């Protein structure tokens, strides 16, 4: 299982990542070279608190948290009061999916194409799912098996999308204007009322 997403450096007010190529001065905030990145996705039905060092974030049900950059090495992260130990390698990106009891780690990749937007879908449901245009004419990502993820770089456009499930159900997503150089995450998650899907723009924490 491999999850696709990416990070390098981010403009303070915009989730735009820049390669460590000497252009960091163009950005208001830059992570130190060789930083590791981590975020938590909450797929439970309740609010959870995420803590690492002096950083805190509260995640709503089925919400992806901000990315946090940190030095390489061992660290402990607490989710809903439960401690988890991890070791971070240089220039690594990890997405940790919290199901109420455990954290499932996704090893992600960097994205630094400023000419495209990146769409990433995490299929955390129990059935296959595809990301399609709302009219079904174009299959954007997938089909993805349960527990898998996929990605696609596309031009910056205004687009209406939907998630099509293997059961035949369709879950329309809010229309969005995709901006070049930014990352958008589609979460397909289980819920008490059935499978749910939503699209959100990815961000980095402003306080490391």
XYZ file of C-alpha atoms in Angstrom:
208
model
C 0.000 0.000 0.000
C 1.437 3.297 -1.021
C -0.089 6.684 -0.471
C 0.733 9.534 -2.810
C 1.243 13.048 -1.591
C 4.056 15.489 -1.419
C 5.794 18.245 0.357
C 8.834 20.452 0.210
C 8.380 24.063 1.370
C 5.269 26.141 1.864
C 4.194 29.740 1.506
C 2.866 30.811 4.905
C -0.613 31.659 3.662
C -0.755 29.198 0.776
C 0.006 25.459 0.631
C 2.682 25.776 -2.063
C 5.767 23.621 -1.629
C 9.121 24.688 -3.070
C 12.114 22.490 -3.853
C 15.268 23.001 -1.814
C 17.038 24.549 -4.812
C 18.043 27.963 -3.523
C 14.649 29.551 -4.203
C 13.471 29.488 -0.595
C 13.736 33.287 -0.447
C 10.628 33.479 -2.611
C 8.624 32.076 0.292
C 7.674 33.538 3.633
C 8.323 30.278 5.468
C 10.670 27.433 4.637
C 11.221 24.149 6.396
C 14.880 23.423 7.187
C 16.642 21.279 4.567
C 16.077 17.533 4.904
C 13.088 17.968 7.226
C 10.599 15.159 7.723
C 6.840 15.777 7.394
C 3.915 14.114 9.146
C 0.142 14.498 9.403
C -2.744 12.571 10.969
C -6.071 11.683 9.358
C -8.953 11.088 11.766
C -11.456 8.532 10.450
C -13.343 8.138 13.736
C -16.745 9.644 14.535
C -15.329 11.837 17.292
C -13.012 14.784 17.813
C -9.406 13.805 18.536
C -6.411 15.758 19.801
C -3.021 15.348 18.125
C 0.118 16.309 20.066
C 3.797 16.248 19.205
C 6.406 18.186 21.172
C 4.832 21.633 21.683
C 2.473 21.330 18.713
C -1.265 20.707 19.144
C -4.134 20.199 16.721
C -7.749 19.123 17.172
C -9.179 17.038 14.328
C -12.871 16.721 13.536
C -14.315 13.388 12.361
C -12.983 12.401 8.922
C -10.557 15.326 8.762
C -6.967 15.383 7.516
C -4.665 17.362 9.777
C -2.014 19.860 8.778
C 1.438 18.644 7.856
C 4.043 19.241 10.540
C 7.707 19.453 9.625
C 10.274 18.300 12.130
C 13.929 17.216 12.397
C 14.878 13.652 11.533
C 15.110 11.037 14.251
C 12.871 9.369 16.794
C 9.769 11.081 18.173
C 6.528 10.344 19.952
C 3.126 11.483 18.768
C -0.030 11.343 20.871
C -3.441 10.889 19.265
C -6.554 10.933 21.457
C -4.274 10.448 24.456
C -2.637 7.341 22.990
C 1.176 7.471 22.531
C 2.801 6.215 19.327
C 6.534 6.095 18.613
C 7.946 6.859 15.163
C 11.280 7.508 13.518
C 11.520 10.089 10.779
C 13.995 9.998 7.919
C 15.258 13.026 6.039
C 12.849 14.295 3.360
C 10.242 11.695 4.283
C 6.490 12.338 4.298
C 4.079 10.261 6.353
C 0.305 10.263 6.647
C -0.982 8.426 9.723
C -4.599 7.238 9.634
C -6.178 7.002 13.096
C -9.086 4.547 13.456
C -9.639 5.012 17.180
C -7.141 2.407 18.314
C -4.173 2.368 15.951
C -2.271 4.484 13.448
C -1.859 3.089 9.941
C 1.174 4.633 8.283
C 1.213 5.729 4.647
C 4.604 6.525 3.152
C 4.032 9.506 0.884
C 6.137 11.194 -1.785
C 7.087 14.773 -2.581
C 5.267 16.969 -5.070
C 7.011 20.093 -6.362
C 5.425 20.798 -9.753
C 4.393 24.433 -9.643
C 2.706 24.179 -13.057
C 0.140 21.558 -11.990
C -2.205 20.840 -9.112
C -2.008 17.477 -7.369
C -5.129 15.468 -6.562
C -4.650 12.649 -4.056
C -7.334 10.163 -3.042
C -7.173 7.941 0.043
C -9.716 5.139 -0.179
C -10.181 4.263 3.492
C -13.534 2.558 2.932
C -14.163 -1.194 2.673
C -14.792 -1.259 -1.090
C -13.218 -0.150 -4.352
C -13.651 3.493 -5.319
C -12.819 5.805 -8.237
C -12.530 9.569 -8.569
C -14.387 10.788 -11.637
C -15.682 13.974 -13.191
C -19.226 14.654 -12.043
C -20.692 13.547 -15.389
C -18.685 10.315 -15.277
C -16.967 11.044 -18.584
C -13.423 11.011 -17.178
C -11.896 8.641 -14.661
C -9.410 10.792 -12.764
C -8.031 8.322 -10.192
C -8.672 4.638 -9.690
C -10.379 2.385 -9.244
C -8.569 2.010 -5.925
C -8.945 -1.058 -3.746
C -9.936 -0.587 -0.106
C -7.058 0.848 1.910
C -5.153 2.143 -1.124
C -4.492 5.566 -2.525
C -3.641 7.202 -5.822
C -2.697 10.554 -7.271
C -2.856 12.581 -10.442
C -1.355 15.869 -11.526
C -3.769 18.040 -13.479
C -3.957 21.566 -14.812
C -5.333 24.317 -12.625
C -9.034 24.313 -13.498
C -12.475 24.650 -11.976
C -13.851 21.138 -11.708
C -16.774 19.171 -10.297
C -15.886 15.650 -9.174
C -17.504 12.614 -7.605
C -16.415 9.382 -5.940
C -17.925 6.298 -7.553
C -18.073 3.251 -5.284
C -17.967 -0.392 -6.311
C -21.466 -0.784 -4.842
C -22.813 1.623 -7.455
C -23.214 4.558 -5.083
C -21.969 7.974 -6.177
C -20.735 10.639 -3.771
C -20.596 14.130 -5.349
C -17.855 16.455 -4.135
C -18.020 20.218 -3.794
C -16.953 22.055 -6.944
C -13.427 23.408 -6.557
C -10.967 25.645 -8.373
C -7.682 23.746 -8.396
C -4.706 26.078 -8.051
C -1.336 25.248 -9.569
C 1.316 24.141 -7.102
C -1.216 23.099 -4.480
C -2.259 19.716 -3.145
C -5.860 18.557 -2.717
C -6.837 15.476 -0.738
C -9.953 13.388 -1.318
C -10.838 11.251 1.707
C -13.182 8.293 1.250
C -14.014 7.126 4.757
C -16.373 4.803 6.616
C -19.102 6.364 8.736
C -22.140 5.448 10.809
C -24.363 6.457 7.893
C -22.278 4.718 5.253
C -19.251 5.645 3.181
C -18.532 9.369 2.989
C -16.267 11.417 0.745
C -14.986 14.961 0.785
C -12.259 17.038 -0.803
C -10.019 19.411 1.110
C -6.939 21.480 0.390
C -3.792 20.308 2.155
C -1.939 22.682 4.476
C 1.239 22.769 6.499
C 1.350 23.761 10.159
C 2.725 27.270 10.672
C 4.282 26.297 14.017
C 6.830 23.458 13.803
